[in-house]
mmCIF file of C-alpha atoms and ligand atoms in Angstrom:
data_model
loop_
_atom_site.group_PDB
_atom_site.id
_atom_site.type_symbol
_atom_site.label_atom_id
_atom_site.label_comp_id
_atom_site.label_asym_id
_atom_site.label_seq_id
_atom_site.Cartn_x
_atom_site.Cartn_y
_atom_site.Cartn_z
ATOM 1 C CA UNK A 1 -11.484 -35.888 -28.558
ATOM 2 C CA UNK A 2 -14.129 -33.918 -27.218
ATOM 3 C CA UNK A 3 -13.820 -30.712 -29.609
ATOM 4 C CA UNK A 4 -12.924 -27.966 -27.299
ATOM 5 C CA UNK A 5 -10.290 -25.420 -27.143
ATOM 6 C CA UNK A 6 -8.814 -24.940 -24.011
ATOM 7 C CA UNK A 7 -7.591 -28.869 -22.039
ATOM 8 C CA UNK A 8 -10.165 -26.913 -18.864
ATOM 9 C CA UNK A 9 -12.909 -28.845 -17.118
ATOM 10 C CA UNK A 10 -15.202 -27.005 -14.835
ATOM 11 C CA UNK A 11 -15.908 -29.520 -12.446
ATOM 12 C CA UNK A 12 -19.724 -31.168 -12.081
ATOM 13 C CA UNK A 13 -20.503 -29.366 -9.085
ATOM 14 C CA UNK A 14 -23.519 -30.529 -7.104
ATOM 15 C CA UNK A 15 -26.750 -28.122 -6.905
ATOM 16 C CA UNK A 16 -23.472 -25.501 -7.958
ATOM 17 C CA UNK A 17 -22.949 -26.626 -11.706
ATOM 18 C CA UNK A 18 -25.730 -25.516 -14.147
ATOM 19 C CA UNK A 19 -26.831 -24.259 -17.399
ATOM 20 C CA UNK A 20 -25.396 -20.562 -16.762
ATOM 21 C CA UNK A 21 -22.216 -22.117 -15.221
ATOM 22 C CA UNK A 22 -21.299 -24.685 -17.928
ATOM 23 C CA UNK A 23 -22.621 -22.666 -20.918
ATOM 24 C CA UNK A 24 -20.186 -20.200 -19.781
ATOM 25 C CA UNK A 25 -17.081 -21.788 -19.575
ATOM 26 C CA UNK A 26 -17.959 -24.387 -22.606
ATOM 27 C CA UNK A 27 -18.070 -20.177 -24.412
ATOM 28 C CA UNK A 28 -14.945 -19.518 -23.043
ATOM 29 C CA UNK A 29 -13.364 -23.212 -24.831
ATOM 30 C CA UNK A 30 -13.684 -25.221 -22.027
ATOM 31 C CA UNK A 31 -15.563 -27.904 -21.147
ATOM 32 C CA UNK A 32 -18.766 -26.725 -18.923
ATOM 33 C CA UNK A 33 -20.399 -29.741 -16.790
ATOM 34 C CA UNK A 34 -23.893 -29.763 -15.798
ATOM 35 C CA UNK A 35 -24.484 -31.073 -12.565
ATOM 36 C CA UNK A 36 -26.906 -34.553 -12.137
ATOM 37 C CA UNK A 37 -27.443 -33.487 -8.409
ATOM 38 C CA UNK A 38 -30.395 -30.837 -8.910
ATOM 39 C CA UNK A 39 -34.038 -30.916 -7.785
ATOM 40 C CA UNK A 40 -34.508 -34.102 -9.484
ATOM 41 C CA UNK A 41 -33.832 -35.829 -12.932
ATOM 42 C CA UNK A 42 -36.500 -33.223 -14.910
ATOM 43 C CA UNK A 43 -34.561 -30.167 -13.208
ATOM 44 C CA UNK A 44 -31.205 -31.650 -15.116
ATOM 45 C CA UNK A 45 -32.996 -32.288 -18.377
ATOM 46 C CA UNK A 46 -33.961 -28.944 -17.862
ATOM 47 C CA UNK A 47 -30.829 -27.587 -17.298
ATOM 48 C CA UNK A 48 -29.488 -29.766 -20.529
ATOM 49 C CA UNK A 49 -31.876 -27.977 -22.744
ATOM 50 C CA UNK A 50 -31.254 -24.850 -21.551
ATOM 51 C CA UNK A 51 -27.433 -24.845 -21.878
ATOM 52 C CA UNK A 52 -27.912 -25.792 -25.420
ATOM 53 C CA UNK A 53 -29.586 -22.573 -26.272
ATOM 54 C CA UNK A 54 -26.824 -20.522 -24.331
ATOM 55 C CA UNK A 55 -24.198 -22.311 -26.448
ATOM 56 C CA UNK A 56 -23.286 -24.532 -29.379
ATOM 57 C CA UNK A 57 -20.058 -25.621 -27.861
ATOM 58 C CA UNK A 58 -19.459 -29.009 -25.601
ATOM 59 C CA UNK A 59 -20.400 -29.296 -22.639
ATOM 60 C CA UNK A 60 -21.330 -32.719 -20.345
ATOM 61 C CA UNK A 61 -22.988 -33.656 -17.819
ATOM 62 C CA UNK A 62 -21.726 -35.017 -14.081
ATOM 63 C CA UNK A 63 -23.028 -37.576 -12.682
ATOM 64 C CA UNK A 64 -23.014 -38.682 -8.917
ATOM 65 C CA UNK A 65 -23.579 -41.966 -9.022
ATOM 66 C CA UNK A 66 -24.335 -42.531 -4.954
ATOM 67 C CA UNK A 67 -27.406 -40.584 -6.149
ATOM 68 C CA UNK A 68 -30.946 -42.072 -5.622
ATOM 69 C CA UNK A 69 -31.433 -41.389 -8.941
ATOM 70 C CA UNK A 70 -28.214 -41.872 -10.870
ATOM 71 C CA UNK A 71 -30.152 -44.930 -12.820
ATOM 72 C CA UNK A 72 -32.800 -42.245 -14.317
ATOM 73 C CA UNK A 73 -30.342 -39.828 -15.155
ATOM 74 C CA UNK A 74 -27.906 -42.205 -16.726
ATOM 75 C CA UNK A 75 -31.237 -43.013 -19.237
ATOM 76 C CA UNK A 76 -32.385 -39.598 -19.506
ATOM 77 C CA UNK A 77 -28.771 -38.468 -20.886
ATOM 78 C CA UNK A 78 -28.988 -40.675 -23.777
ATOM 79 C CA UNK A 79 -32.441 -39.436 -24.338
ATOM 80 C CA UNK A 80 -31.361 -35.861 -24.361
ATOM 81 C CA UNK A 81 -28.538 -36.744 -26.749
ATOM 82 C CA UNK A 82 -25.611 -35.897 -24.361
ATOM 83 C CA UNK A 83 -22.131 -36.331 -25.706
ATOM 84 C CA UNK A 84 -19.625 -35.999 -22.745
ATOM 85 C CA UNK A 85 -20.132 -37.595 -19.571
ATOM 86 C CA UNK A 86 -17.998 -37.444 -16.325
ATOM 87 C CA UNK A 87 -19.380 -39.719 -13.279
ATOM 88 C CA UNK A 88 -18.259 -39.227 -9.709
ATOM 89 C CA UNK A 89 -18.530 -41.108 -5.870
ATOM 90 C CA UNK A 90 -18.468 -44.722 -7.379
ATOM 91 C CA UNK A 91 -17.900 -47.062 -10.596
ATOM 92 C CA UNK A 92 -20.219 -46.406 -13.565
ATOM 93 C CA UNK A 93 -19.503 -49.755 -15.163
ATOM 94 C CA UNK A 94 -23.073 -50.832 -15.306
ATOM 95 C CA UNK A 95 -24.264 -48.223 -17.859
ATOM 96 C CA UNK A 96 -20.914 -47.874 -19.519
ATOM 97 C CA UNK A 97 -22.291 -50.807 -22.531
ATOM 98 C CA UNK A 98 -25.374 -48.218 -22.840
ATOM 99 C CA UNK A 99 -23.561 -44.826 -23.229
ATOM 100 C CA UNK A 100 -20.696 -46.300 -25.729
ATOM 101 C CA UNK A 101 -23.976 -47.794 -27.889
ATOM 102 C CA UNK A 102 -25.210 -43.628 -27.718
ATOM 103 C CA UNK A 103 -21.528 -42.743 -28.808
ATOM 104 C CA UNK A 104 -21.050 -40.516 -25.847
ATOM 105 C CA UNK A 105 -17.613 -40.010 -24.395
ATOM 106 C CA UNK A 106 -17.475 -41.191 -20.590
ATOM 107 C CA UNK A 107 -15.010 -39.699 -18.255
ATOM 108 C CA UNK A 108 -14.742 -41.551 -14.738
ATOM 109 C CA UNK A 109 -13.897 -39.319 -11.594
ATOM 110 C CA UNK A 110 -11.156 -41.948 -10.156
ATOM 111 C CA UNK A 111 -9.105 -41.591 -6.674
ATOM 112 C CA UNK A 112 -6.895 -44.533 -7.505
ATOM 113 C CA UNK A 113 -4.873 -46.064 -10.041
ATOM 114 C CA UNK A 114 -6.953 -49.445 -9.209
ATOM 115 C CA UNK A 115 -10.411 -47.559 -10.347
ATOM 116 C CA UNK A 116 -8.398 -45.998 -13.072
ATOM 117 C CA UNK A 117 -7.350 -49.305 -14.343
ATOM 118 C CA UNK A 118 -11.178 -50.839 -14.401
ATOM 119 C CA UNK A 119 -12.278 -47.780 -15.694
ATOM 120 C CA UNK A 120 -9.873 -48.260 -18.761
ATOM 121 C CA UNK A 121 -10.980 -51.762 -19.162
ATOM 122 C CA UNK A 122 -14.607 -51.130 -18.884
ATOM 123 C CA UNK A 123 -14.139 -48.464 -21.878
ATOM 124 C CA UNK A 124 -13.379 -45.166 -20.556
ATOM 125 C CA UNK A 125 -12.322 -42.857 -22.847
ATOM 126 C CA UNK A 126 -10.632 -40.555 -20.198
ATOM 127 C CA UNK A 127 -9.954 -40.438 -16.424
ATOM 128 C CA UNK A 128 -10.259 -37.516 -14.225
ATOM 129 C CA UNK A 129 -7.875 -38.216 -11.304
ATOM 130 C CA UNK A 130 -9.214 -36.252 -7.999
ATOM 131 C CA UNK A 131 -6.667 -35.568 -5.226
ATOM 132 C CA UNK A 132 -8.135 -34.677 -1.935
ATOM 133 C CA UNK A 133 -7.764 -31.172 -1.659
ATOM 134 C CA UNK A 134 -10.694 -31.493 -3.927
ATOM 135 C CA UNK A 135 -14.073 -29.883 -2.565
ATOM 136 C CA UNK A 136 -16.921 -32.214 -1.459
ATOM 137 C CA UNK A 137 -16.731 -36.048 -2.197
ATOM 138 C CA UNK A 138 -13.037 -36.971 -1.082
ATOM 139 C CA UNK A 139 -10.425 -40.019 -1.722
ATOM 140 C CA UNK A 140 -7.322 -40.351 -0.106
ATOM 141 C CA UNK A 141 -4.238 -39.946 -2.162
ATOM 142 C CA UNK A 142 -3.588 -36.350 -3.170
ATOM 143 C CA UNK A 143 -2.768 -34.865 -6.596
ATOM 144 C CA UNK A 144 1.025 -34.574 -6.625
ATOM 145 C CA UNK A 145 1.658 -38.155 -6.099
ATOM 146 C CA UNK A 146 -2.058 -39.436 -7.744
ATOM 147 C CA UNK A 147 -1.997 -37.922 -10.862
ATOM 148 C CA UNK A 148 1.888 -39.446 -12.155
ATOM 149 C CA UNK A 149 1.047 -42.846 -10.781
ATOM 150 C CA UNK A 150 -2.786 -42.955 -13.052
ATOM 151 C CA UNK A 151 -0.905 -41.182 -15.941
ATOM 152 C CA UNK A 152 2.124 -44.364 -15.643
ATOM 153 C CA UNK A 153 -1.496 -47.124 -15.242
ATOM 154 C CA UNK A 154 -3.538 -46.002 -17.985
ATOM 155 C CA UNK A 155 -3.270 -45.402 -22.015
ATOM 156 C CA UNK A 156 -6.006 -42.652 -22.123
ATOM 157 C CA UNK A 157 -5.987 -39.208 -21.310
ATOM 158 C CA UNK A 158 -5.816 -38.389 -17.895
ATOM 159 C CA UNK A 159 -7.100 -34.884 -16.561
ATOM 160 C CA UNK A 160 -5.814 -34.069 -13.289
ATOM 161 C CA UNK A 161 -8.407 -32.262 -10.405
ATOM 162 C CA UNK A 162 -8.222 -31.331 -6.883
ATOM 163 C CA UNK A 163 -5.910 -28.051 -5.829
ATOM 164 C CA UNK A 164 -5.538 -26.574 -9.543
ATOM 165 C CA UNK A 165 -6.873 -22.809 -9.027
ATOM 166 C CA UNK A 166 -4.565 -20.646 -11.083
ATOM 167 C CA UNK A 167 -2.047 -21.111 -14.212
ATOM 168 C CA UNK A 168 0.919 -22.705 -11.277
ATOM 169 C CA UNK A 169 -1.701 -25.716 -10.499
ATOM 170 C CA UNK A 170 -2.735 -25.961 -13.902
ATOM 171 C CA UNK A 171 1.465 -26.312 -15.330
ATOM 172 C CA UNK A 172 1.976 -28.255 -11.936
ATOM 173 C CA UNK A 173 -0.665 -30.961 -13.603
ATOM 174 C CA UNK A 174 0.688 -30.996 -16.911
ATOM 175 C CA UNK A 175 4.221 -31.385 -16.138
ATOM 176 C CA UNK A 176 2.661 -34.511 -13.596
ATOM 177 C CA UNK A 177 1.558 -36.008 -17.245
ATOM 178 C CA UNK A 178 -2.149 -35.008 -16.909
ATOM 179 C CA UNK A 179 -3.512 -33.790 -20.582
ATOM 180 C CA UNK A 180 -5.783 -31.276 -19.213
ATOM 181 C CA UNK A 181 -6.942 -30.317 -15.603
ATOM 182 C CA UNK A 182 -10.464 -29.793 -13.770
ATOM 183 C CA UNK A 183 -11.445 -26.701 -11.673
ATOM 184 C CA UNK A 184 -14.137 -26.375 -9.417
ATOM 185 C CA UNK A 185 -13.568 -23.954 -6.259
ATOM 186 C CA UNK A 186 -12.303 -21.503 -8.456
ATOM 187 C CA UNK A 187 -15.500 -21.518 -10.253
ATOM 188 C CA UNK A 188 -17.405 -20.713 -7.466
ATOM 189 C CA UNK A 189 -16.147 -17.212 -7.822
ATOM 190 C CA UNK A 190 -17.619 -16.707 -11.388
ATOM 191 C CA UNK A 191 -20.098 -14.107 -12.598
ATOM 192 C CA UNK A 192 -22.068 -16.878 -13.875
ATOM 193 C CA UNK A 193 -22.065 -18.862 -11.017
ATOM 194 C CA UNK A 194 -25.715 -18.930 -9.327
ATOM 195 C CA UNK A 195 -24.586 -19.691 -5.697
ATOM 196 C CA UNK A 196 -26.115 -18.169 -3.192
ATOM 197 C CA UNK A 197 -23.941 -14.624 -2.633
ATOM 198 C CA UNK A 198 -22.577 -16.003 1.420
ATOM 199 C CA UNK A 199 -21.401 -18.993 -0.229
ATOM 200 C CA UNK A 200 -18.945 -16.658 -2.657
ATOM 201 C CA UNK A 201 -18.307 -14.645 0.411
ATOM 202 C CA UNK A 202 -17.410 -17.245 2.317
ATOM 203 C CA UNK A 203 -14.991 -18.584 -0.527
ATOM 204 C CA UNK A 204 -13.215 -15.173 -0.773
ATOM 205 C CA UNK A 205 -12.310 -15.458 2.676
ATOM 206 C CA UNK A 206 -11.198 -18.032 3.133
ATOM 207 C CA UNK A 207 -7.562 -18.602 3.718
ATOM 208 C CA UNK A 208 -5.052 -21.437 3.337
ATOM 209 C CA UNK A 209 -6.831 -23.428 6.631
ATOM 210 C CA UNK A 210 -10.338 -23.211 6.014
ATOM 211 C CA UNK A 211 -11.340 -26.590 5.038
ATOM 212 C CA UNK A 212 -11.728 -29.814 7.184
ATOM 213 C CA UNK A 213 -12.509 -33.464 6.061
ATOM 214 C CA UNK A 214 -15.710 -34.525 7.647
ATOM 215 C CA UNK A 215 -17.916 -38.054 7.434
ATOM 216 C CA UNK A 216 -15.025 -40.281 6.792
ATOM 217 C CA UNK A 217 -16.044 -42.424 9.687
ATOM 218 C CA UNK A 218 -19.895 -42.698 7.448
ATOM 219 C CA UNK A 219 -18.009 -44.123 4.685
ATOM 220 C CA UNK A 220 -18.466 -40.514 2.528
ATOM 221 C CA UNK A 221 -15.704 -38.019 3.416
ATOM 222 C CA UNK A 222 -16.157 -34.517 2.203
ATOM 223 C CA UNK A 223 -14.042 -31.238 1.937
ATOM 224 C CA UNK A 224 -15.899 -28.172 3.281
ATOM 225 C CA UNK A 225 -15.260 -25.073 4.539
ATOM 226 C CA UNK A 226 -14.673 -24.618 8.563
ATOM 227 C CA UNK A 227 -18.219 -23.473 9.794
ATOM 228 C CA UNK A 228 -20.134 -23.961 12.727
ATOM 229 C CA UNK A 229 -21.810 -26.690 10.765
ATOM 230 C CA UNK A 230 -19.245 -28.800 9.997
ATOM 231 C CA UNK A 231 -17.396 -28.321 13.383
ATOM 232 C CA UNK A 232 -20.776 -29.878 14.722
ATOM 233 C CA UNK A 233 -20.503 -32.608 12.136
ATOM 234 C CA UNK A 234 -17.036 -33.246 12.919
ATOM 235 C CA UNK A 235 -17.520 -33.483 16.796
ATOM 236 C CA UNK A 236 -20.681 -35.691 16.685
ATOM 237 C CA UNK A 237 -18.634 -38.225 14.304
ATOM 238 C CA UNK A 238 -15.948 -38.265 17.136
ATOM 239 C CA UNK A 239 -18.663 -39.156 19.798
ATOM 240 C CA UNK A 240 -18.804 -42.435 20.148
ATOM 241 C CA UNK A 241 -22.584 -41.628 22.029
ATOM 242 C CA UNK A 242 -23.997 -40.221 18.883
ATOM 243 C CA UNK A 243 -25.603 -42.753 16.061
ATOM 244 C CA UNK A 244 -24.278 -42.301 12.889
ATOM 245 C CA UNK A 245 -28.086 -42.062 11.447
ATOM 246 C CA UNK A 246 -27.940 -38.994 13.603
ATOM 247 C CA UNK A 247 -25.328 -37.880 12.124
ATOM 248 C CA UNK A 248 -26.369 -38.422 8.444
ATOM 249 C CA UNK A 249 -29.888 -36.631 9.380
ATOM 250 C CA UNK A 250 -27.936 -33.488 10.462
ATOM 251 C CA UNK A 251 -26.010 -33.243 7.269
ATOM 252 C CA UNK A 252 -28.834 -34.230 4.880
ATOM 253 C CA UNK A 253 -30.035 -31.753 2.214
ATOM 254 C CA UNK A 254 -26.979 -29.344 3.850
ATOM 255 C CA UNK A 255 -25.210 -28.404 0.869
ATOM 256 C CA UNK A 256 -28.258 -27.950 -0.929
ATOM 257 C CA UNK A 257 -29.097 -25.137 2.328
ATOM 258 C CA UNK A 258 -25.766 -23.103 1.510
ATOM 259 C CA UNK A 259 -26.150 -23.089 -2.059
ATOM 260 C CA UNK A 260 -29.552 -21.635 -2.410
ATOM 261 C CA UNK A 261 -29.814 -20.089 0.795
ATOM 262 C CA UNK A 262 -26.613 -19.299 2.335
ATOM 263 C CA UNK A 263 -27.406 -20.897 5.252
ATOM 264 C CA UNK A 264 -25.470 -20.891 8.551
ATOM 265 C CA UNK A 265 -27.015 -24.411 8.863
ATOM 266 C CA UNK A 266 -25.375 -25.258 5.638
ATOM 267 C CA UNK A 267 -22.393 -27.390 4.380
ATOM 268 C CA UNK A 268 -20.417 -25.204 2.364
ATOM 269 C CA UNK A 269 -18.159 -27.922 0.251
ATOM 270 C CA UNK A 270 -15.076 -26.088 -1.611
ATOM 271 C CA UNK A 271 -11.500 -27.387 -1.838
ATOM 272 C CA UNK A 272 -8.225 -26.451 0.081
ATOM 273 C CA UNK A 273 -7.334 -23.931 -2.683
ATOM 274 C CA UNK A 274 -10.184 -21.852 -1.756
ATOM 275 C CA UNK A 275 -7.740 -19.176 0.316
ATOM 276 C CA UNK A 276 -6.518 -18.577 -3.281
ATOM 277 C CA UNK A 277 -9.752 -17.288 -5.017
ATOM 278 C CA UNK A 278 -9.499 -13.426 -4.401
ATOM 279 C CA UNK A 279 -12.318 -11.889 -6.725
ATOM 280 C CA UNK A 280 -15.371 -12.163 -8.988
ATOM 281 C CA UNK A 281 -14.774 -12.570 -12.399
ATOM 282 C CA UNK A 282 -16.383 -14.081 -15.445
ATOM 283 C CA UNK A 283 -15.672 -17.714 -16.296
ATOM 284 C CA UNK A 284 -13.844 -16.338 -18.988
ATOM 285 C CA UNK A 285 -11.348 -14.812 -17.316
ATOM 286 C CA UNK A 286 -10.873 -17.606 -15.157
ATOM 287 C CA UNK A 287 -10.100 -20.291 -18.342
ATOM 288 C CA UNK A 288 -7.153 -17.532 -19.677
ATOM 289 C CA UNK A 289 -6.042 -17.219 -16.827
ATOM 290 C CA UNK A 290 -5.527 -20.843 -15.818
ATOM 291 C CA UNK A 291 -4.181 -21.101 -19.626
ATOM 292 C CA UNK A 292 -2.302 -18.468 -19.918
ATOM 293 C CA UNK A 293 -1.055 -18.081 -16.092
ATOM 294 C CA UNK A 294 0.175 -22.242 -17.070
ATOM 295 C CA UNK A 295 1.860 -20.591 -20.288
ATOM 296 C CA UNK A 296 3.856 -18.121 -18.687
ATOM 297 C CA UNK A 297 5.254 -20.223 -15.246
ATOM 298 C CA UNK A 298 6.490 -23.219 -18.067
ATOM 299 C CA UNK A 299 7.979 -20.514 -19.932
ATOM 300 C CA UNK A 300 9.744 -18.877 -16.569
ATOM 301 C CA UNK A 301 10.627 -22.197 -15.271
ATOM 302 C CA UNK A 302 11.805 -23.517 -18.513
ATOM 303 C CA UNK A 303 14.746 -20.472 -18.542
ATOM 304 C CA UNK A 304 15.310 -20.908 -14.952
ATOM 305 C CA UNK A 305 16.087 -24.698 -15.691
ATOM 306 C CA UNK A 306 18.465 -24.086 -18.825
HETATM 307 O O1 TUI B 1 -17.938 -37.059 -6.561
HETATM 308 C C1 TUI B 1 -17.096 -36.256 -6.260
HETATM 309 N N1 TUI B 1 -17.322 -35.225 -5.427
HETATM 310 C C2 TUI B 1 -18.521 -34.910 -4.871
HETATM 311 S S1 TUI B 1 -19.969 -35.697 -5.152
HETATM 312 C C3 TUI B 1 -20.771 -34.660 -4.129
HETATM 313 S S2 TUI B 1 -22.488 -34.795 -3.907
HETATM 314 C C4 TUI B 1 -22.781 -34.767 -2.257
HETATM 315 N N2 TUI B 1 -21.919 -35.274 -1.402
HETATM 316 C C5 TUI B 1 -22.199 -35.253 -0.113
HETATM 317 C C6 TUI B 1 -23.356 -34.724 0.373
HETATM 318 C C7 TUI B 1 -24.250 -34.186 -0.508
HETATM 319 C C8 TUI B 1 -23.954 -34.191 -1.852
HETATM 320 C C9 TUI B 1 -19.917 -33.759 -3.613
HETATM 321 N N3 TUI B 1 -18.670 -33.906 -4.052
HETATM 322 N N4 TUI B 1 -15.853 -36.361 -6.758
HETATM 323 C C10 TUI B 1 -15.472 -37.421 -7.596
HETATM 324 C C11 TUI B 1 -14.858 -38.487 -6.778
HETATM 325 N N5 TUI B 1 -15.119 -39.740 -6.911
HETATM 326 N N6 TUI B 1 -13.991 -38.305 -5.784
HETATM 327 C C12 TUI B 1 -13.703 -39.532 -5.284
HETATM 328 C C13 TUI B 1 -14.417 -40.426 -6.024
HETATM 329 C C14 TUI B 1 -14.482 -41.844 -5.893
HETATM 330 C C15 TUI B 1 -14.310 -42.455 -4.660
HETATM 331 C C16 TUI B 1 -14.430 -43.826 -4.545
HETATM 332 C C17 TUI B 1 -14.774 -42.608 -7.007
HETATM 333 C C18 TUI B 1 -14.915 -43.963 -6.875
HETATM 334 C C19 TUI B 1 -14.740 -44.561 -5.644
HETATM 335 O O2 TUI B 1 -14.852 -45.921 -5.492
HETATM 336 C C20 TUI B 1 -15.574 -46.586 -6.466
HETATM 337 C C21 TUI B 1 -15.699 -48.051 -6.280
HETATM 338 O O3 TUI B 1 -16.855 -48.476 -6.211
HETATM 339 O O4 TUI B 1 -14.668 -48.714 -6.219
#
């Protein structure tokens, strides 16, 4: 359906997922996402352009749709001839007439088999179902039990996210029904990955505990790793003294201040499987590996079984 070798998606990272990232892993025969959340729509046209010259594979683009400028961006796509789309943080059924007329192939980020459902009937051509050990923007269900119950709903391909970080996750998703699975943490660790070097430090280590949910009280809950910051988040939200307008001015432009700075003041958003990413490597090595790591545990379990 979408033309590329490996069933990999690098997830649509916000201010993480860019030209370098996605060109890289859309080389490597997966399918690269370019991020909408950036420093504004021309920065992601930008981006667009430039990961065409860095490869002629597929690649998409993510869009967060809780964005103040989702609207632009879902115009500007069709203007810059984008082919694969994958939306996140809400229901993109209001452009979904406009990007079928452009023949591009829309992908929904879903956290339920209810979403997954109206996202089939509005025209998806795919669902990725996101468990909650996903980084950043969080549902509720997690992937072992999300991923069979959207793959029993639906009649399209489903690609399974949230926890996948090495070839166990990624045969752990197919034989849960999902056609092809979505990494992000694990990305964070590539070569071509322009985060800011404390936020890669930060990821490798980590350990099986380092995440917390924060903001579910606002309405937005999001994965991140256990820093000062988000302990401070996390204990004004359980204050019934502090406003929650308070709260949402501490955390604004935060993730934005650990990706490009390493702040300490930042919010650094990765998912529970970050005590699992060990090294730097090239995004390369990261697609075999979740390929041929799957390859090799099917084939183990497969003679364990018989
Ligand atoms: O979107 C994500 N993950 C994200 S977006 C993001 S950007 C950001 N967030 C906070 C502060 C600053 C920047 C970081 N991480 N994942 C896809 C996803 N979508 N996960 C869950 C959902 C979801 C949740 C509810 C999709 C739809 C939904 O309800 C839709 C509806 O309207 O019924």
């Amino acid at each position: 359906m979408l033309g590329i070798q490996y069933p990999v998606f690098q997830g649509g990272m916000a201010w993480v997922a860019d030209a370098s990232l996605a060109a890289a892993v859309s080389d490597a025969g997966g399918l690269g996402l370019i991020s909408s959340i950036n420093a504004g729509t021309e920065a992601v046209r930008n981006e667009i352009r430039k990961c065409r010259e860095l490869t002629d594979k597929p690649f998409g683009v993510n869009i967060m749709l809780q964005a103040p400028n989702a609207g632009e961006i879902a115009h500007m796509v069709v203007e810059e001839g984008v082919k694969i789309l994958t939306t996140g943080a809400g229901s993109p059924a209001q452009y979904m007439p406009m990007w079928k007329e452009a023949g591009i192939k829309v992908i929904p980020v879903v956290a339920s088999v209810a979403l997954a459902l109206k996202m089939q009937a509005a025209g998806a051509d795919a669902v990725v179902a996101e468990g909650a050990e996903s980084g950043g923007h969080v549902g509720e269900l997690h992937t072992m039990p999300l991923i069979p119950q959207v793959v029993d709903a639906v009649d399209i391909p489903v690609i399974a996210a949230g926890g996948i970080c090495d070839g166990r996750g990624a045969a752990a998703a197919f034989m849960l029904g999902a056609d092809a699975v979505q990494v992000g943490t694990r990305f964070l660790s590539a070569e071509e990955c322009n985060v800011h070097q404390e936020y890669k430090d930060k990821i490798l280590k980590a350990s099986d505990v380092s995440t917390i949910v924060t903001g579910k009280s606002l309405g937005h809950p999001v994965r991140s790793l256990k820093t000062p910051f988000s302990r401070t988040f996390s204990n004004m939200e359980n204050d019934p003294s502090v406003n929650p307008d308070e709260i949402l001015a501490f955390g604004s432009g935060a993730l934005r201040k650990a990706v490009q700075e390493g702040d300490k003041n930042g919010s650094y958003m990765a998912g529970e499987c970050a005590g699992m990413v060990k090294n730097i490597e090239p995004a390369k090595a990261i697609v075999e590996d979740l390929i041929l790591g799957a390859e090799k545990v099917i084939r183990e379990a497969y003679e364990r079984l018989s």
